[in-house]
PDB file of N, CA and C in Angstrom:
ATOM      1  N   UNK A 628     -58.750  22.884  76.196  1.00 39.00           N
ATOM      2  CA  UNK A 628     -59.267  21.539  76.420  1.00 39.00           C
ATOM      3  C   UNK A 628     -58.928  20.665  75.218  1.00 39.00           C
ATOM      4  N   UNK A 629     -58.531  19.228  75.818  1.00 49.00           N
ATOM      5  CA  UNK A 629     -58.213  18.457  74.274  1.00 49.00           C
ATOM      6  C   UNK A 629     -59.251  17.396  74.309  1.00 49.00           C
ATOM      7  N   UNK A 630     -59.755  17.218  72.940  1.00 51.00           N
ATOM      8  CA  UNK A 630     -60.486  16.663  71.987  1.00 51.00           C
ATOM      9  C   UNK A 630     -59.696  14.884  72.617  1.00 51.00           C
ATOM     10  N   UNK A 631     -60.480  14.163  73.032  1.00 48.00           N
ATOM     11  CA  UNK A 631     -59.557  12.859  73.888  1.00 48.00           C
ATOM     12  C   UNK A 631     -61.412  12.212  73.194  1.00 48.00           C
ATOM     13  N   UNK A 632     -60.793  10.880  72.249  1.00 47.00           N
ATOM     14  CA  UNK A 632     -62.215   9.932  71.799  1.00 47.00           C
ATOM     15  C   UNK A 632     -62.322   9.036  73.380  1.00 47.00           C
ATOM     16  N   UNK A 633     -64.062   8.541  73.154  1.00 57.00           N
ATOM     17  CA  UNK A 633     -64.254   7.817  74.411  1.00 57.00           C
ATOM     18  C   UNK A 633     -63.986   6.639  74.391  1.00 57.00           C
ATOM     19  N   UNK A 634     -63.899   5.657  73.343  1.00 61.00           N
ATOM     20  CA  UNK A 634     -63.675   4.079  72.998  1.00 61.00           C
ATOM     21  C   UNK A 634     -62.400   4.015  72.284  1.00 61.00           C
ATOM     22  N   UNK A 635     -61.287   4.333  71.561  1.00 68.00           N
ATOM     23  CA  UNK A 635     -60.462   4.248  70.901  1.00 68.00           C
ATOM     24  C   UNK A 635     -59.542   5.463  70.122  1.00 68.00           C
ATOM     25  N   UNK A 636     -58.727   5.169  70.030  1.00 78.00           N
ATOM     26  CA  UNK A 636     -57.427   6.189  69.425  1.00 78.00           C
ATOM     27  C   UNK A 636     -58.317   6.215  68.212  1.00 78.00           C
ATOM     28  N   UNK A 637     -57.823   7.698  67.711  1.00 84.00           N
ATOM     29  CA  UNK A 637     -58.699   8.494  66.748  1.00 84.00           C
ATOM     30  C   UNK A 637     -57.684   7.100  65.248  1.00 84.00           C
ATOM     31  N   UNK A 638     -59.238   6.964  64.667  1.00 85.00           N
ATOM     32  CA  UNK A 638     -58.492   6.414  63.093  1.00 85.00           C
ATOM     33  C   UNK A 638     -57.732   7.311  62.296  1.00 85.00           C
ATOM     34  N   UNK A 639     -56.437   7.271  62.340  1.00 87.00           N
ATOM     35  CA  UNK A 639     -55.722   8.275  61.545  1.00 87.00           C
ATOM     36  C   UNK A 639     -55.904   8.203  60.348  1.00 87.00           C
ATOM     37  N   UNK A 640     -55.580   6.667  59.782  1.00 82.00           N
ATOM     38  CA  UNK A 640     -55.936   6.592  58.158  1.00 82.00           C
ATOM     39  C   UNK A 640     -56.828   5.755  57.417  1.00 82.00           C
ATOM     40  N   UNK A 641     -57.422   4.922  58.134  1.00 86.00           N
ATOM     41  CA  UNK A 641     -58.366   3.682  58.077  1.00 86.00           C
ATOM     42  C   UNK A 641     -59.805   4.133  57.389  1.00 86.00           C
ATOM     43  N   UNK A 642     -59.985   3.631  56.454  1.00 91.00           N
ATOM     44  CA  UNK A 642     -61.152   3.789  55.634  1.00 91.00           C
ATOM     45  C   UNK A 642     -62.344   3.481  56.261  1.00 91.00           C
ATOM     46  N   UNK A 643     -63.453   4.493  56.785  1.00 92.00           N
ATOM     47  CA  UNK A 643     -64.346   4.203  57.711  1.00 92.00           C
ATOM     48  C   UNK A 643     -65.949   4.059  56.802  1.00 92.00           C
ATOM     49  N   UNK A 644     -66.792   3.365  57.613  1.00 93.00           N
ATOM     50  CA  UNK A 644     -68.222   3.104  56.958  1.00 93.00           C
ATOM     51  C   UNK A 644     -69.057   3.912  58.023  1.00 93.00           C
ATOM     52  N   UNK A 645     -70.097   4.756  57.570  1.00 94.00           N
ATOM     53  CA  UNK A 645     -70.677   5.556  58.576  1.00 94.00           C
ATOM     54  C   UNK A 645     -72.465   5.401  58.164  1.00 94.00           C
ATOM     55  N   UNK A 646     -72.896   4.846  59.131  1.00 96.00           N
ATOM     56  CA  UNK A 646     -74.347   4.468  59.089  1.00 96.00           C
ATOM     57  C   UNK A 646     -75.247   5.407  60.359  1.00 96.00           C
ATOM     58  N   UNK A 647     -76.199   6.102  59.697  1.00 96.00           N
ATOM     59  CA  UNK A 647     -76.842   7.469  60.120  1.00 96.00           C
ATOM     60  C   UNK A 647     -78.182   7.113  59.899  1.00 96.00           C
ATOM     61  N   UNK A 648     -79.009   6.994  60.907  1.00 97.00           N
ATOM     62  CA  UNK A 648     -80.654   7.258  60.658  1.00 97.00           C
ATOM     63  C   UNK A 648     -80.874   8.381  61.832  1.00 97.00           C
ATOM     64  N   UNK A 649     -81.613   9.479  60.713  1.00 96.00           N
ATOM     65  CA  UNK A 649     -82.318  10.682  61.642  1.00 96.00           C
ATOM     66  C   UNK A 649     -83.636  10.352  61.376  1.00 96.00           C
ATOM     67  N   UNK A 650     -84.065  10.806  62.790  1.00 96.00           N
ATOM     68  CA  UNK A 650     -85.569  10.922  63.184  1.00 96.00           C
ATOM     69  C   UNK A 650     -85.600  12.163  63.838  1.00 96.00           C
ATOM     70  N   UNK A 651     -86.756  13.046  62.692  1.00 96.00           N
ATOM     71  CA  UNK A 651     -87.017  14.385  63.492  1.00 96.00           C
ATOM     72  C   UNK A 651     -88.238  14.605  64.466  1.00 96.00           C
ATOM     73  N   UNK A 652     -87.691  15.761  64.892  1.00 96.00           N
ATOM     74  CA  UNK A 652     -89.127  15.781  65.889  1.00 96.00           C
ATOM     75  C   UNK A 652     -90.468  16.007  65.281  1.00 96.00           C
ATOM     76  N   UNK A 653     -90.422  16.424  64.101  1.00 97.00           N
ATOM     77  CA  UNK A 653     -91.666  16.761  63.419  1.00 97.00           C
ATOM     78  C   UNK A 653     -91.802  16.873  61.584  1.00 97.00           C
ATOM     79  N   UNK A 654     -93.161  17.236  61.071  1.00 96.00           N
ATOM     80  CA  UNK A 654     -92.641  16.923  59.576  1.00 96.00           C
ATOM     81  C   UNK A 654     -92.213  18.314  59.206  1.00 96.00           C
ATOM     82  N   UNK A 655     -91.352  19.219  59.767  1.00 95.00           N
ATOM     83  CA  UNK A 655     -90.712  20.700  59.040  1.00 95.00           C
ATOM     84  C   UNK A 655     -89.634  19.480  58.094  1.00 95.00           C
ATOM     85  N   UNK A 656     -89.594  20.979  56.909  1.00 94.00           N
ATOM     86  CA  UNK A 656     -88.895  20.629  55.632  1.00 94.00           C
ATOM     87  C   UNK A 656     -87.447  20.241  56.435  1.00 94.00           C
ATOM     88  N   UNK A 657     -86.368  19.140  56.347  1.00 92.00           N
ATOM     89  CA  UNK A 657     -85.365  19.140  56.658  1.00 92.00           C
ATOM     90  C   UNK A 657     -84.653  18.450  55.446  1.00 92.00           C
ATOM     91  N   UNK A 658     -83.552  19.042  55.344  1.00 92.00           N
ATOM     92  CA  UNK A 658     -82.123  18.525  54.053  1.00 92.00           C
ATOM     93  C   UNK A 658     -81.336  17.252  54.598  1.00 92.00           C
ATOM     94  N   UNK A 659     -81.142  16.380  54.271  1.00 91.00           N
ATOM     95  CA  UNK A 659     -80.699  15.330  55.049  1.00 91.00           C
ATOM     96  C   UNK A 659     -79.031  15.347  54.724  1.00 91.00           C
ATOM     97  N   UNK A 660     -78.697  16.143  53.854  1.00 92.00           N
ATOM     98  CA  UNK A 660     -76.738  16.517  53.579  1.00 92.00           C
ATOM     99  C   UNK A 660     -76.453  17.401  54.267  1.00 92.00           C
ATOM    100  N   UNK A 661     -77.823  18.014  55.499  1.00 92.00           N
ATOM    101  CA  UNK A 661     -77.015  19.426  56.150  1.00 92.00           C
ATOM    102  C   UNK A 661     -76.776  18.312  57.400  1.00 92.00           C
ATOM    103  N   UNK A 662     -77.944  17.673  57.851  1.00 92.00           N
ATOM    104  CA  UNK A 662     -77.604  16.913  58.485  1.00 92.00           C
ATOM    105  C   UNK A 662     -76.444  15.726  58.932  1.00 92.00           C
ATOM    106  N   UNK A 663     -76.090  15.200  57.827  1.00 95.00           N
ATOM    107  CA  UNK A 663     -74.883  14.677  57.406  1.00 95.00           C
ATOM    108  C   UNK A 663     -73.708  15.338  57.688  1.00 95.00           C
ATOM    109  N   UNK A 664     -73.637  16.617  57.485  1.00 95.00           N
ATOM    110  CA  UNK A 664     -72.242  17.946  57.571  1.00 95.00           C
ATOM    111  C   UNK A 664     -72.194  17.858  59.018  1.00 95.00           C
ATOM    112  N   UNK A 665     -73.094  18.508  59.787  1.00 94.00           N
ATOM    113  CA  UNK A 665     -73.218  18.879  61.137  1.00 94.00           C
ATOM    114  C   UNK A 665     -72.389  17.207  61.601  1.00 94.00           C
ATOM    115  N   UNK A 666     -73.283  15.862  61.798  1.00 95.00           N
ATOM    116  CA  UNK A 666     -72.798  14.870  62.218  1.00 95.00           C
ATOM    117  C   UNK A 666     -71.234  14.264  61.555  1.00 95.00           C
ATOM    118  N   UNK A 667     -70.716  14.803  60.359  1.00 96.00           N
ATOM    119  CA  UNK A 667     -69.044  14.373  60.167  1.00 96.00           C
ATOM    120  C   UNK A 667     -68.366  15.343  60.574  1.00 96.00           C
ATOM    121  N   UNK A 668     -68.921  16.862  60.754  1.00 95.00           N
ATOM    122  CA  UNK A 668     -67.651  17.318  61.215  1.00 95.00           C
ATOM    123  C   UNK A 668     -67.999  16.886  62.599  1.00 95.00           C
ATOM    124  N   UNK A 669     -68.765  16.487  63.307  1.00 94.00           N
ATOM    125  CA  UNK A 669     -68.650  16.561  64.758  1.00 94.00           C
ATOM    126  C   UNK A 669     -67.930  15.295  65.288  1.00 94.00           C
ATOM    127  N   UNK A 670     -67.631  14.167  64.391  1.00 93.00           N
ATOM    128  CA  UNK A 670     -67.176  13.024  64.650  1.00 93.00           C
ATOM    129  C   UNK A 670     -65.796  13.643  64.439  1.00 93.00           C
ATOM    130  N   UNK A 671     -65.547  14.312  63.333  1.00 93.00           N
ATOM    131  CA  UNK A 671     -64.117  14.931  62.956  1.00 93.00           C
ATOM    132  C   UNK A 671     -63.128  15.805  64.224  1.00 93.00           C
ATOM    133  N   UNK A 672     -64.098  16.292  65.141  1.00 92.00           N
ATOM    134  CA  UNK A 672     -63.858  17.341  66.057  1.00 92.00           C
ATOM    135  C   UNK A 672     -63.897  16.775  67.104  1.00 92.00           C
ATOM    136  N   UNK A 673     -64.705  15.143  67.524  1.00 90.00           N
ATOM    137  CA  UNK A 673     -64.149  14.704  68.800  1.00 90.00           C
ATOM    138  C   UNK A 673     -63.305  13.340  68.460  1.00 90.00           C
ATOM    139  N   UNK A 674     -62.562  13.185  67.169  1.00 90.00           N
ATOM    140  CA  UNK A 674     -61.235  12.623  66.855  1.00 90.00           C
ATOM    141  C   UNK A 674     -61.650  11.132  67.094  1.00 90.00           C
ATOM    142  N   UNK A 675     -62.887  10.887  66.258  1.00 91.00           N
ATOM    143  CA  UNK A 675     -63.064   9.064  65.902  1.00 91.00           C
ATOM    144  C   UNK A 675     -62.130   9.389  65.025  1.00 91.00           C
ATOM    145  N   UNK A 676     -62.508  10.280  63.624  1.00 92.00           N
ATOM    146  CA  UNK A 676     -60.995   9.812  62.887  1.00 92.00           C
ATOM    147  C   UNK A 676     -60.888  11.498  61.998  1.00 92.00           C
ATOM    148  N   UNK A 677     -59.477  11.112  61.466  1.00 93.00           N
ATOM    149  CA  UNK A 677     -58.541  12.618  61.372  1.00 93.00           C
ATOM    150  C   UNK A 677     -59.578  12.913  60.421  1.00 93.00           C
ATOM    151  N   UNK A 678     -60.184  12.846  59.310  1.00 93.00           N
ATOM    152  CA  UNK A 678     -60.348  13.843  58.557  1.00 93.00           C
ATOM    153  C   UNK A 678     -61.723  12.812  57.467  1.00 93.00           C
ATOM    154  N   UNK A 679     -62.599  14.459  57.621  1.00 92.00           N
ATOM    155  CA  UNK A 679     -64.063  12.947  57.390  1.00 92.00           C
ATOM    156  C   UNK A 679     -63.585  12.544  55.674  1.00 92.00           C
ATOM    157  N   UNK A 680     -62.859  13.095  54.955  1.00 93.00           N
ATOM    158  CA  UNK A 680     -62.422  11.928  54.057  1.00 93.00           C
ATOM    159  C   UNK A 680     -62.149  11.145  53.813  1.00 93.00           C
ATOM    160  N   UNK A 681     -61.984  10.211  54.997  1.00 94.00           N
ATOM    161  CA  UNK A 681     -62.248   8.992  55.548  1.00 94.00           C
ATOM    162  C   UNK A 681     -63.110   7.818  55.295  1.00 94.00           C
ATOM    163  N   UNK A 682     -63.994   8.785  55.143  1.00 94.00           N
ATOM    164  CA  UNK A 682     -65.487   7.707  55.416  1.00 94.00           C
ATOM    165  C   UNK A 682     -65.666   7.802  53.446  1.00 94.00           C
ATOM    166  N   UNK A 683     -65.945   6.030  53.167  1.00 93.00           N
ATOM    167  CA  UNK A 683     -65.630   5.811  51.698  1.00 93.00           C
ATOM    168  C   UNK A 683     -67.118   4.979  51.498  1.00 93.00           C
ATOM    169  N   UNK A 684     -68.179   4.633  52.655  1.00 93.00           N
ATOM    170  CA  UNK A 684     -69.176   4.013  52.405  1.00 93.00           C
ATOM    171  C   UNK A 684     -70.166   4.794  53.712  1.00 93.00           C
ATOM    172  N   UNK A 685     -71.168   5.614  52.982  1.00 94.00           N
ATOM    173  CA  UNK A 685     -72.626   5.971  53.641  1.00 94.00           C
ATOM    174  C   UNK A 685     -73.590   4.773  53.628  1.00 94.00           C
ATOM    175  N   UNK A 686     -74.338   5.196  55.002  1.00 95.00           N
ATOM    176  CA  UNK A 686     -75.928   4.858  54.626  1.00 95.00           C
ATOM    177  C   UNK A 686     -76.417   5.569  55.469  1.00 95.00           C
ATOM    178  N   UNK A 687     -77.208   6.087  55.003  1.00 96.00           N
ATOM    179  CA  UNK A 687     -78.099   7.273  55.831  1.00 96.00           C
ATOM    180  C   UNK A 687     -79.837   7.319  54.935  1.00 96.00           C
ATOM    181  N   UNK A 688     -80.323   7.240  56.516  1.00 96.00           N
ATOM    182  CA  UNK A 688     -81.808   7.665  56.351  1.00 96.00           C
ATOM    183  C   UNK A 688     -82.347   8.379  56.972  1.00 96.00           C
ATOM    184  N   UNK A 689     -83.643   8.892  56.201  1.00 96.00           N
ATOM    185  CA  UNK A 689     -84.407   9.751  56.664  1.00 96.00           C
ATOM    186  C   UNK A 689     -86.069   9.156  57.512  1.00 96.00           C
ATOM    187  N   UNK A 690     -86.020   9.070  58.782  1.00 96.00           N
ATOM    188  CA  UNK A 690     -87.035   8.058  59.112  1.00 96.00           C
ATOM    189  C   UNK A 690     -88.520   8.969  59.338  1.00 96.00           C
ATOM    190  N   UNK A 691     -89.339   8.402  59.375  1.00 97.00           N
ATOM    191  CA  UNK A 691     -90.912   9.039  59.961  1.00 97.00           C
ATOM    192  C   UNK A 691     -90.257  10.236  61.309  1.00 97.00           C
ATOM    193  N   UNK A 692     -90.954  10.925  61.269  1.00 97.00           N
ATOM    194  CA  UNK A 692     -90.825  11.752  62.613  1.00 97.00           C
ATOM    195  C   UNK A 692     -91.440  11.491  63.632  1.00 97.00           C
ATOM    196  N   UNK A 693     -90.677  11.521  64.795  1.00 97.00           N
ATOM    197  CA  UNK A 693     -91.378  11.208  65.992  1.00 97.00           C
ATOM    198  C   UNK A 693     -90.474  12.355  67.197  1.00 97.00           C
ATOM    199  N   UNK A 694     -91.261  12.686  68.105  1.00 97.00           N
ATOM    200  CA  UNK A 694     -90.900  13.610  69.340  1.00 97.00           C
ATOM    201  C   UNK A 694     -89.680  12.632  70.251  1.00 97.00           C
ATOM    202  N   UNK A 695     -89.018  13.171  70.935  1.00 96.00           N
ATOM    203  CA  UNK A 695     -88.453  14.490  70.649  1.00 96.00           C
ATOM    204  C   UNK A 695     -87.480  14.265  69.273  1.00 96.00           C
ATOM    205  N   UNK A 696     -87.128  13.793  68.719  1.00 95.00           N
ATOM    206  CA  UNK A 696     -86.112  13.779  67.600  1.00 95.00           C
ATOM    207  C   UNK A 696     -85.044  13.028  68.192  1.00 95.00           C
ATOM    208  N   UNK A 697     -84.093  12.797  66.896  1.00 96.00           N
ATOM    209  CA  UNK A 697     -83.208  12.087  67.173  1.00 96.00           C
ATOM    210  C   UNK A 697     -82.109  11.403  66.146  1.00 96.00           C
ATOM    211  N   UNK A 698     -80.838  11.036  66.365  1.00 95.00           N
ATOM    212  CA  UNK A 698     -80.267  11.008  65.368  1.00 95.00           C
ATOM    213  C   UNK A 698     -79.217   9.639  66.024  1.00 95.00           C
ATOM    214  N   UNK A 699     -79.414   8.129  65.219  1.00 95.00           N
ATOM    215  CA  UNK A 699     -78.702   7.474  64.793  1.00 95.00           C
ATOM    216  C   UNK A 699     -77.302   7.065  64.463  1.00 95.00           C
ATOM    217  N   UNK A 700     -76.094   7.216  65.203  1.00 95.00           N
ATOM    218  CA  UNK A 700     -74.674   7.141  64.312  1.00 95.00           C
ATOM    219  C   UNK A 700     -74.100   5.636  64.685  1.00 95.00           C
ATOM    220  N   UNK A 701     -73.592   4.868  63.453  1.00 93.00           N
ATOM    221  CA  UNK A 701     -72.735   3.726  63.858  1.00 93.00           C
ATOM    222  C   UNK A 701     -71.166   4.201  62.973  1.00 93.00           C
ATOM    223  N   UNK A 702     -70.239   3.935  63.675  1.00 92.00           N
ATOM    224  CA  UNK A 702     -68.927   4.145  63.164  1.00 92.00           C
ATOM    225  C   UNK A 702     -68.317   3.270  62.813  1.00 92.00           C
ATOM    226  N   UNK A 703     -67.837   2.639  61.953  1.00 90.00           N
ATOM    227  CA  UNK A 703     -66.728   1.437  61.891  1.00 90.00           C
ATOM    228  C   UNK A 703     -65.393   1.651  60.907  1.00 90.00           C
ATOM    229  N   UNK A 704     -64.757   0.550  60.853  1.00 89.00           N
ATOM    230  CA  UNK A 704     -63.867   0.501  60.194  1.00 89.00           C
ATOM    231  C   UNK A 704     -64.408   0.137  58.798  1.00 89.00           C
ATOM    232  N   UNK A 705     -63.721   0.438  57.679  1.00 87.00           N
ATOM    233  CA  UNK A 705     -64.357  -0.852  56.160  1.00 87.00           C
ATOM    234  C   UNK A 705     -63.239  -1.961  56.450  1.00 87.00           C
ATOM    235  N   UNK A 706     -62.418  -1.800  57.427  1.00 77.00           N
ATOM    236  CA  UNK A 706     -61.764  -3.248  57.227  1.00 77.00           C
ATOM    237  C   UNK A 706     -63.126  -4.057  58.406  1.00 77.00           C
ATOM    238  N   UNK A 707     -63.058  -3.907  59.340  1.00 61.00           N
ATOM    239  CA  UNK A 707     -64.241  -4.767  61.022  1.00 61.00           C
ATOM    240  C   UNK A 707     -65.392  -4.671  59.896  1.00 61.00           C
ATOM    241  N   UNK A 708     -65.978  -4.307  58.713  1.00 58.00           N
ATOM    242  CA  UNK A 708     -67.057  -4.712  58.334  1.00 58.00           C
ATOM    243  C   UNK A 708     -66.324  -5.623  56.834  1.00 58.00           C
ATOM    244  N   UNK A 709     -65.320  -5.983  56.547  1.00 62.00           N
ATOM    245  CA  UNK A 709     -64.963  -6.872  55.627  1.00 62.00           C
ATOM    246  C   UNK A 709     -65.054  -8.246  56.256  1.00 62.00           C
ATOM    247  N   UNK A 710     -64.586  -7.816  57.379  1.00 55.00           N
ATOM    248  CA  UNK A 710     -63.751  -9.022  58.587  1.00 55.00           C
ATOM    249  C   UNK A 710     -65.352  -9.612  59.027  1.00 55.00           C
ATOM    250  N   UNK A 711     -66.150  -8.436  58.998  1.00 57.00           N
ATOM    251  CA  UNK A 711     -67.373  -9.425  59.836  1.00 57.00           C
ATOM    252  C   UNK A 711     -68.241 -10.137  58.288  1.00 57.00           C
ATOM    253  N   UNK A 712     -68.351  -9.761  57.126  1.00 51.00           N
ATOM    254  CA  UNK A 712     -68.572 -10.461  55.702  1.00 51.00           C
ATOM    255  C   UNK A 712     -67.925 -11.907  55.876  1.00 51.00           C
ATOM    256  N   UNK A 713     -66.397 -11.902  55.917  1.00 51.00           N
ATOM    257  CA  UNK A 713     -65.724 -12.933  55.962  1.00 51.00           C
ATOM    258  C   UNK A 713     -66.135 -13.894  57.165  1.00 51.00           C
ATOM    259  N   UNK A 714     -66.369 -13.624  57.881  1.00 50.00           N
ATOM    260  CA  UNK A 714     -66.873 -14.677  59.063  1.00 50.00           C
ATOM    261  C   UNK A 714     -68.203 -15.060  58.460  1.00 50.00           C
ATOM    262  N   UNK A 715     -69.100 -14.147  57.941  1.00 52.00           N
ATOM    263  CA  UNK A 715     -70.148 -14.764  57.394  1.00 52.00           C
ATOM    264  C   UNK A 715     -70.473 -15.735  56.509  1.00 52.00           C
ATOM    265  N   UNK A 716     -69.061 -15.350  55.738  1.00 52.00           N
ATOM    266  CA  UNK A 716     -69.500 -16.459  54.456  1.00 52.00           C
ATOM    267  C   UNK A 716     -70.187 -15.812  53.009  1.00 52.00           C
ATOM    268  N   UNK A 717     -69.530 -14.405  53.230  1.00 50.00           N
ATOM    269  CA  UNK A 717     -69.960 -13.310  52.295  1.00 50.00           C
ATOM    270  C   UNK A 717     -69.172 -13.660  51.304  1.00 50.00           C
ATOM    271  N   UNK A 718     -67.851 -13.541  51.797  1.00 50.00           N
ATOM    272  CA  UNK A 718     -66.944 -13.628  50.993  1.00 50.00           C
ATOM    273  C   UNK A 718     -66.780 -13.671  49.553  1.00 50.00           C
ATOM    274  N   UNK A 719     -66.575 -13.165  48.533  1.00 47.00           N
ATOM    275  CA  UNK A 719     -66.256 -13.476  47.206  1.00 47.00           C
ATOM    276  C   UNK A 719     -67.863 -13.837  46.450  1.00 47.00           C
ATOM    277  N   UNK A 720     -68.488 -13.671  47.297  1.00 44.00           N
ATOM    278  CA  UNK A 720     -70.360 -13.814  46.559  1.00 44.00           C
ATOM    279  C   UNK A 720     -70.852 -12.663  45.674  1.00 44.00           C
ATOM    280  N   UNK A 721     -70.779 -13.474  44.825  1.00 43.00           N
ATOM    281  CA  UNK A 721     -71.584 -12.436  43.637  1.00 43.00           C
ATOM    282  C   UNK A 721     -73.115 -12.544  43.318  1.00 43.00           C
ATOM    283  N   UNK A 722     -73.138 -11.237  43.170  1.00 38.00           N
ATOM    284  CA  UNK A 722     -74.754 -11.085  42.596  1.00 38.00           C
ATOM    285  C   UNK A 722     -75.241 -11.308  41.143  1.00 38.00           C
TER     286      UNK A 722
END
């Protein structure tokens, strides 16, 4: 069986931003970098993009627990989140 993505040709080389909130089902002790592993290789294995060295900007949280559990993924490009800054008016703003 081949690994075929559902929205777009796998990012071969494109520097990706990966935004993750887990919500567990309950308060057991959980590691939130095992969690992290499990969810990049699985993006890696249904070919959003070749190789999770890819991804050059996290955000990931760990939320309150609530039943049944659950887990959060947004995928993008770092260019579609420069591009959406620039429409904003982000642009070149310093802190």
């Amino acid at each position: 069986m081949q690994n075929v993505p559902l929205f777009h040709d796998c990012w071969e080389s494109e520097y990706v931003l990966l935004k993750v909130r887990a919500v567990p089902p309950d308060k057991r002790r959980r590691d939130l970098d095992n969690i992290l592993k499990a969810i990049l290789d699985g993006l890696e294995a249904a070919r959003v993009f070749a190789d999770d060295s890819q991804v050059k900007i996290l955000d990931v949280q760990m939320l309150e627990p609530k039943k049944p559990g659950r887990v959060y993924v947004e995928v993008s490009t770092i260019d579609d989140e420069i591009g959406a800054l620039k429409t904003a008016g982000a642009e070149g703003t310093t802190v």
